[in-house]
Amino acid sequence: MSTGDELRAAVSARRDLGPEFEDAIVESFLDKMGKEVDRRVDERLAAVKGKKRAGNDGQRLALAIVSLALGTLATVAIVVTSREGGALFLVWAGIALVNLIFSRR
């Protein structure tokens, strides 16, 4: 039943039952409208959460791809120029740390 139908039913009930039942009719109408508002808000919140989740998944994938690409380039550059394992460890530890921080956000 739509909001307009609910209001028409409440007004009709008020006419049929008289003014002594007006408080109960208004309370019933407001309760139904409150539940309808709650339902609509819940639907909108669920839709927003779904959009945020989809956006976060895309951001995580992009970060993972960029991290692997930059990590691979840094690894190649370090191996070709210096062959130092310490620098290589620092590069990958930094990449892992950035990804970990982003995933917890």
PDB file of C-alpha atoms in Angstrom:
ATOM      1  CA  MET A   1       0.000   0.000   0.000  1.00  0.00           C
ATOM      2  CA  SER A   2       1.411   3.416  -0.914  1.00  0.00           C
ATOM      3  CA  THR A   3       1.787   6.350   1.448  1.00  0.00           C
ATOM      4  CA  GLY A   4      -1.197   8.075  -0.165  1.00  0.00           C
ATOM      5  CA  ASP A   5      -3.321   4.974   0.263  1.00  0.00           C
ATOM      6  CA  GLU A   6      -2.299   4.706   3.922  1.00  0.00           C
ATOM      7  CA  LEU A   7      -3.227   8.336   4.515  1.00  0.00           C
ATOM      8  CA  ARG A   8      -6.611   7.930   2.791  1.00  0.00           C
ATOM      9  CA  ALA A   9      -7.301   4.819   4.872  1.00  0.00           C
ATOM     10  CA  ALA A  10      -6.410   6.674   8.081  1.00  0.00           C
ATOM     11  CA  VAL A  11      -8.688   9.617   7.191  1.00  0.00           C
ATOM     12  CA  SER A  12     -11.508   7.219   6.264  1.00  0.00           C
ATOM     13  CA  ALA A  13     -11.076   5.307   9.532  1.00  0.00           C
ATOM     14  CA  ARG A  14     -11.171   8.596  11.433  1.00  0.00           C
ATOM     15  CA  ARG A  15     -14.477   9.474   9.729  1.00  0.00           C
ATOM     16  CA  ASP A  16     -15.935   6.015  10.420  1.00  0.00           C
ATOM     17  CA  LEU A  17     -14.756   5.682  14.031  1.00  0.00           C
ATOM     18  CA  GLY A  18     -15.104   9.276  15.147  1.00  0.00           C
ATOM     19  CA  PRO A  19     -12.817  11.689  16.973  1.00  0.00           C
ATOM     20  CA  GLU A  20     -12.463   9.473  20.083  1.00  0.00           C
ATOM     21  CA  PHE A  21     -10.207   7.118  18.085  1.00  0.00           C
ATOM     22  CA  GLU A  22      -8.220   9.893  16.407  1.00  0.00           C
ATOM     23  CA  ASP A  23      -5.113   9.464  18.593  1.00  0.00           C
ATOM     24  CA  ALA A  24      -4.948   5.718  17.924  1.00  0.00           C
ATOM     25  CA  ILE A  25      -5.447   6.221  14.174  1.00  0.00           C
ATOM     26  CA  VAL A  26      -2.750   8.915  13.978  1.00  0.00           C
ATOM     27  CA  GLU A  27      -0.359   6.800  16.053  1.00  0.00           C
ATOM     28  CA  SER A  28      -0.950   3.787  13.815  1.00  0.00           C
ATOM     29  CA  PHE A  29      -0.415   5.857  10.681  1.00  0.00           C
ATOM     30  CA  LEU A  30       2.794   7.395  12.026  1.00  0.00           C
ATOM     31  CA  ASP A  31       4.079   3.973  13.051  1.00  0.00           C
ATOM     32  CA  LYS A  32       3.510   2.619   9.530  1.00  0.00           C
ATOM     33  CA  MET A  33       5.193   5.660   7.985  1.00  0.00           C
ATOM     34  CA  GLY A  34       8.136   5.343  10.380  1.00  0.00           C
ATOM     35  CA  LYS A  35       8.623   1.713   9.349  1.00  0.00           C
ATOM     36  CA  GLU A  36       8.464   2.712   5.684  1.00  0.00           C
ATOM     37  CA  VAL A  37      11.067   5.434   6.200  1.00  0.00           C
ATOM     38  CA  ASP A  38      13.310   2.957   8.055  1.00  0.00           C
ATOM     39  CA  ARG A  39      12.963   0.448   5.207  1.00  0.00           C
ATOM     40  CA  ARG A  40      13.907   3.054   2.597  1.00  0.00           C
ATOM     41  CA  VAL A  41      16.890   4.271   4.618  1.00  0.00           C
ATOM     42  CA  ASP A  42      18.093   0.676   5.050  1.00  0.00           C
ATOM     43  CA  GLU A  43      17.827   0.120   1.298  1.00  0.00           C
ATOM     44  CA  ARG A  44      19.838   3.264   0.559  1.00  0.00           C
ATOM     45  CA  LEU A  45      22.504   2.407   3.136  1.00  0.00           C
ATOM     46  CA  ALA A  46      22.843  -1.089   1.679  1.00  0.00           C
ATOM     47  CA  ALA A  47      23.228   0.400  -1.799  1.00  0.00           C
ATOM     48  CA  VAL A  48      25.900   2.836  -0.591  1.00  0.00           C
ATOM     49  CA  LYS A  49      27.802   0.065   1.211  1.00  0.00           C
ATOM     50  CA  GLY A  50      27.691  -2.020  -1.951  1.00  0.00           C
ATOM     51  CA  LYS A  51      29.131   0.854  -3.987  1.00  0.00           C
ATOM     52  CA  LYS A  52      31.899   1.495  -1.443  1.00  0.00           C
ATOM     53  CA  ARG A  53      32.815  -2.167  -1.368  1.00  0.00           C
ATOM     54  CA  ALA A  54      33.033  -2.311  -5.168  1.00  0.00           C
ATOM     55  CA  GLY A  55      35.192   0.823  -5.187  1.00  0.00           C
ATOM     56  CA  ASN A  56      37.511  -0.573  -2.542  1.00  0.00           C
ATOM     57  CA  ASP A  57      37.950  -3.809  -4.491  1.00  0.00           C
ATOM     58  CA  GLY A  58      38.962  -1.862  -7.580  1.00  0.00           C
ATOM     59  CA  GLN A  59      41.384   0.263  -5.587  1.00  0.00           C
ATOM     60  CA  ARG A  60      42.964  -2.816  -4.008  1.00  0.00           C
ATOM     61  CA  LEU A  61      43.420  -4.427  -7.399  1.00  0.00           C
ATOM     62  CA  ALA A  62      44.972  -1.261  -8.838  1.00  0.00           C
ATOM     63  CA  LEU A  63      47.332  -0.951  -5.866  1.00  0.00           C
ATOM     64  CA  ALA A  64      48.354  -4.597  -6.208  1.00  0.00           C
ATOM     65  CA  ILE A  65      49.080  -4.220  -9.927  1.00  0.00           C
ATOM     66  CA  VAL A  66      51.051  -1.002  -9.461  1.00  0.00           C
ATOM     67  CA  SER A  67      52.939  -2.491  -6.510  1.00  0.00           C
ATOM     68  CA  LEU A  68      53.965  -5.571  -8.473  1.00  0.00           C
ATOM     69  CA  ALA A  69      54.990  -3.516 -11.492  1.00  0.00           C
ATOM     70  CA  LEU A  70      57.075  -1.059  -9.474  1.00  0.00           C
ATOM     71  CA  GLY A  71      58.504  -3.827  -7.314  1.00  0.00           C
ATOM     72  CA  THR A  72      59.570  -5.779 -10.375  1.00  0.00           C
ATOM     73  CA  LEU A  73      61.172  -2.710 -11.959  1.00  0.00           C
ATOM     74  CA  ALA A  74      62.968  -1.866  -8.705  1.00  0.00           C
ATOM     75  CA  THR A  75      64.159  -5.473  -8.382  1.00  0.00           C
ATOM     76  CA  VAL A  76      65.550  -5.484 -11.908  1.00  0.00           C
ATOM     77  CA  ALA A  77      67.224  -2.109 -11.371  1.00  0.00           C
ATOM     78  CA  ILE A  78      68.828  -3.202  -8.083  1.00  0.00           C
ATOM     79  CA  VAL A  79      69.987  -6.552  -9.433  1.00  0.00           C
ATOM     80  CA  VAL A  80      71.484  -4.989 -12.577  1.00  0.00           C
ATOM     81  CA  THR A  81      73.242  -2.105 -10.803  1.00  0.00           C
ATOM     82  CA  SER A  82      74.335  -3.255  -7.365  1.00  0.00           C
ATOM     83  CA  ARG A  83      73.233  -6.797  -6.499  1.00  0.00           C
ATOM     84  CA  GLU A  84      72.654  -5.750  -2.880  1.00  0.00           C
ATOM     85  CA  GLY A  85      70.103  -7.902  -1.098  1.00  0.00           C
ATOM     86  CA  GLY A  86      69.504  -5.302   1.612  1.00  0.00           C
ATOM     87  CA  ALA A  87      68.146  -2.730  -0.823  1.00  0.00           C
ATOM     88  CA  LEU A  88      65.985  -5.366  -2.453  1.00  0.00           C
ATOM     89  CA  PHE A  89      64.559  -6.342   0.920  1.00  0.00           C
ATOM     90  CA  LEU A  90      63.787  -2.696   1.755  1.00  0.00           C
ATOM     91  CA  VAL A  91      61.941  -2.168  -1.545  1.00  0.00           C
ATOM     92  CA  TRP A  92      59.694  -5.202  -1.076  1.00  0.00           C
ATOM     93  CA  ALA A  93      59.178  -4.549   2.640  1.00  0.00           C
ATOM     94  CA  GLY A  94      58.058  -1.006   1.791  1.00  0.00           C
ATOM     95  CA  ILE A  95      55.665  -2.287  -0.862  1.00  0.00           C
ATOM     96  CA  ALA A  96      54.240  -4.866   1.543  1.00  0.00           C
ATOM     97  CA  LEU A  97      53.825  -2.204   4.240  1.00  0.00           C
ATOM     98  CA  VAL A  98      51.964   0.171   1.899  1.00  0.00           C
ATOM     99  CA  ASN A  99      49.621  -2.623   0.796  1.00  0.00           C
ATOM    100  CA  LEU A 100      49.025  -3.734   4.385  1.00  0.00           C
ATOM    101  CA  ILE A 101      48.208  -0.216   5.555  1.00  0.00           C
ATOM    102  CA  PHE A 102      45.850   0.338   2.616  1.00  0.00           C
ATOM    103  CA  SER A 103      44.030  -2.965   3.157  1.00  0.00           C
ATOM    104  CA  ARG A 104      43.352  -2.138   6.827  1.00  0.00           C
ATOM    105  CA  ARG A 105      41.991   1.315   5.988  1.00  0.00           C
TER     106      ARG A 105
END
